[in-house]
Amino acid sequence: MILPIYVYGQPVLRKETEEITPDYPNLKELIESMFATMDKAEGCGLAAPQIGLPIRLVVIDLDTLSDDYPQYKGYRRVFINQQLIEAGEETDSKEEGCLSLPGIHEPVRRPTRIHVKYFDENWQEHDEWVDGFEARCMQHEFDHLEGKMFIDHLAGLRKQMIKGKLTAMLKGNVRCSYRVKTIK
Ligand code: NI
């Protein structure tokens, strides 16, 4: 099922999230709906708060990058109860966007390597270091689970430049190709 995506201004995007257990109701269907919603909106990641649920559940699709980065061929993964354990010292800056912030793309500086723990959809536990787009994407989605958005990383001047777009979103003025749920 394709679900509406909650955009900037929705309180759920600023909430702390709860861990889930294997008996979470209709988890399999929920994961399928998250993938379908992300695909329809042409995103490469979606966190549960973006569909209105304050839980620690994320889907990521890096397969769309696999023409340029063959290591991501078939990469469509589920991350449950993801935790960021530590980050490497090296950082880089790359442009990011977010389905909850339509029309905003800004460079964000983040660590290039991170140590993460999570469960996959089969409740297998993973404990690993990741890098590259995978690390960036996971950090972006991890932020959503902590009530953060990528614009929180921007310096004052950049923030000023997007203020008009954010104000428009709060008024319910959003132009994008997918269904959204604004605060108005
Ligand atoms: Ni996002």
Coordinates of C-alpha atoms and ligand atoms in Angstrom, one line a residue:
M1 CA 0.0 0.0 0.0
I2 CA 1.3 3.4 -0.9
L3 CA 1.1 5.7 2.1
P4 CA 1.3 9.5 2.3
I5 CA 4.6 10.9 3.3
Y6 CA 4.6 13.3 6.3
V7 CA 6.5 16.5 5.6
Y8 CA 8.3 19.2 7.6
G9 CA 6.1 20.6 10.3
Q10 CA 4.5 17.2 11.3
P11 CA 5.3 16.7 15.0
V12 CA 6.0 12.9 14.4
L13 CA 9.2 13.9 12.5
R14 CA 10.6 15.5 15.7
K15 CA 9.7 12.7 18.1
E16 CA 12.0 10.1 19.7
T17 CA 11.2 6.6 18.4
E18 CA 10.6 3.3 20.1
E19 CA 12.2 0.0 19.5
I20 CA 9.9 -2.7 18.1
T21 CA 9.6 -6.5 18.8
P22 CA 9.0 -9.3 16.3
D23 CA 5.3 -9.4 17.2
Y24 CA 4.8 -5.8 16.1
P25 CA 1.4 -5.9 14.3
N26 CA 1.5 -6.5 10.5
L27 CA 5.2 -5.9 10.4
K28 CA 5.7 -7.7 7.1
E29 CA 3.0 -5.7 5.4
L30 CA 4.3 -2.5 6.9
I31 CA 7.7 -3.1 5.5
E32 CA 6.2 -3.8 2.1
S33 CA 4.2 -0.6 2.2
M34 CA 7.3 1.4 3.2
F35 CA 9.2 0.0 0.1
A36 CA 6.3 0.7 -2.1
T37 CA 5.9 4.3 -0.8
M38 CA 9.7 4.9 -1.2
D39 CA 9.7 3.5 -4.7
K40 CA 6.7 5.6 -5.8
A41 CA 8.4 8.8 -4.4
E42 CA 11.7 7.7 -6.0
G43 CA 13.6 8.0 -2.7
C44 CA 16.5 5.9 -1.6
G45 CA 15.5 5.7 2.0
L46 CA 12.5 6.0 4.2
A47 CA 12.2 6.0 8.0
A48 CA 9.0 5.0 9.8
P49 CA 8.4 8.6 11.3
Q50 CA 8.0 9.7 7.6
I51 CA 4.8 7.7 7.4
G52 CA 3.7 8.8 10.8
L53 CA 5.0 6.0 13.0
P54 CA 7.4 6.8 15.8
I55 CA 9.3 3.4 15.7
R56 CA 12.8 2.4 14.9
L57 CA 12.2 1.0 11.4
V58 CA 14.0 2.0 8.2
V59 CA 14.1 0.8 4.6
I60 CA 17.0 1.7 2.2
D61 CA 17.3 1.1 -1.6
L62 CA 20.8 1.8 -3.0
D63 CA 20.1 -0.4 -6.1
T64 CA 19.2 2.8 -8.0
L65 CA 22.9 3.8 -7.7
S66 CA 24.1 0.4 -9.0
D67 CA 24.8 1.6 -12.6
D68 CA 27.6 3.8 -11.2
Y69 CA 28.3 1.7 -8.1
P70 CA 28.0 -2.0 -8.9
Q71 CA 28.6 -2.9 -5.2
Y72 CA 25.0 -1.8 -4.5
K73 CA 23.4 -4.1 -7.1
G74 CA 20.3 -5.6 -5.4
Y75 CA 20.7 -3.5 -2.3
R76 CA 17.2 -3.2 -0.8
R77 CA 17.4 -3.6 3.0
V78 CA 15.4 -3.3 6.2
F79 CA 16.9 -1.9 9.4
I80 CA 15.1 -2.6 12.6
N81 CA 16.1 -1.0 16.0
Q82 CA 19.2 0.4 14.3
Q83 CA 21.8 1.9 16.7
L84 CA 24.8 4.0 15.8
I85 CA 27.7 2.7 17.9
E86 CA 30.5 5.0 16.8
A87 CA 31.7 7.0 13.8
G88 CA 35.2 7.3 12.2
E89 CA 37.0 10.6 12.3
E90 CA 37.1 11.3 8.6
T91 CA 34.1 13.3 7.2
D92 CA 33.0 14.4 3.7
S93 CA 30.3 16.7 2.4
K94 CA 27.6 15.6 -0.2
E95 CA 24.3 16.9 -1.3
E96 CA 21.3 15.3 0.4
G97 CA 17.5 15.5 -0.1
C98 CA 14.7 14.1 1.9
L99 CA 11.2 13.0 1.0
S100 CA 9.9 14.9 4.0
L101 CA 11.6 18.1 2.6
P102 CA 10.5 18.3 -1.0
G103 CA 12.5 20.7 -3.2
I104 CA 15.4 21.1 -0.7
H105 CA 18.8 19.8 -1.6
E106 CA 21.8 20.9 0.4
P107 CA 25.3 19.6 1.2
V108 CA 25.7 17.9 4.5
R109 CA 29.0 17.0 6.2
R110 CA 29.0 13.6 7.9
P111 CA 31.5 10.9 9.0
T112 CA 32.5 8.6 6.1
R113 CA 32.5 5.4 8.2
I114 CA 30.2 4.3 10.9
H115 CA 29.8 1.3 13.2
V116 CA 26.1 0.2 13.4
K117 CA 24.0 -2.5 14.9
Y118 CA 20.6 -3.5 13.7
F119 CA 18.2 -6.4 13.0
D120 CA 17.1 -7.2 9.4
E121 CA 13.6 -8.3 8.5
N122 CA 14.3 -11.9 9.5
W123 CA 15.5 -10.6 13.0
Q124 CA 19.1 -11.6 12.3
E125 CA 21.4 -9.3 14.2
H126 CA 24.1 -7.3 12.3
D127 CA 27.1 -5.6 13.8
E128 CA 29.3 -3.9 11.2
W129 CA 31.2 -0.9 9.9
V130 CA 29.9 0.6 6.7
D131 CA 31.1 3.4 4.5
G132 CA 30.3 5.4 1.3
F133 CA 26.7 6.0 0.3
E134 CA 25.6 3.3 2.6
A135 CA 27.0 5.1 5.7
R136 CA 25.6 8.5 4.6
C137 CA 22.2 7.1 3.9
M138 CA 22.1 5.2 7.2
Q139 CA 23.1 8.3 9.1
H140 CA 20.4 10.3 7.3
E141 CA 17.7 7.7 8.2
F142 CA 19.2 7.3 11.7
D143 CA 18.7 11.0 12.3
H144 CA 15.0 10.6 11.5
L145 CA 14.8 8.0 14.4
E146 CA 16.2 10.6 16.7
G147 CA 13.7 13.3 15.6
K148 CA 16.3 15.1 13.5
M149 CA 16.3 16.1 9.8
F150 CA 19.2 16.8 7.5
I151 CA 18.5 20.6 7.6
D152 CA 19.5 20.6 11.3
H153 CA 23.1 20.1 10.1
L154 CA 23.2 23.2 8.0
A155 CA 25.0 26.3 9.0
G156 CA 23.1 29.6 9.6
L157 CA 23.5 31.1 6.2
R158 CA 22.3 28.0 4.4
K159 CA 19.4 27.7 6.8
Q160 CA 18.4 31.3 6.0
M161 CA 18.4 30.4 2.3
I162 CA 15.8 27.7 2.7
K163 CA 13.6 29.5 5.2
G164 CA 11.1 30.5 2.6
K165 CA 10.6 26.9 1.4
L166 CA 10.2 25.7 5.0
T167 CA 7.6 28.4 5.7
A168 CA 5.7 27.4 2.6
M169 CA 5.6 23.7 3.8
L170 CA 4.2 24.8 7.1
K171 CA 1.4 26.5 5.2
G172 CA 0.7 23.3 3.3
N173 CA 2.2 24.6 0.0
V174 CA 4.2 21.6 -1.2
R175 CA 4.8 20.7 -4.8
C176 CA 6.0 17.2 -5.5
S177 CA 5.0 14.1 -7.5
Y178 CA 3.9 12.0 -4.5
R179 CA 1.2 12.2 -1.9
V180 CA 2.1 14.1 1.3
K181 CA 0.6 14.9 4.6
T182 CA 1.4 18.5 5.6
I183 CA 0.5 20.1 9.0
K184 CA -2.2 22.2 7.3
Ligands
NI1 NI 14.9 11.9 5.0

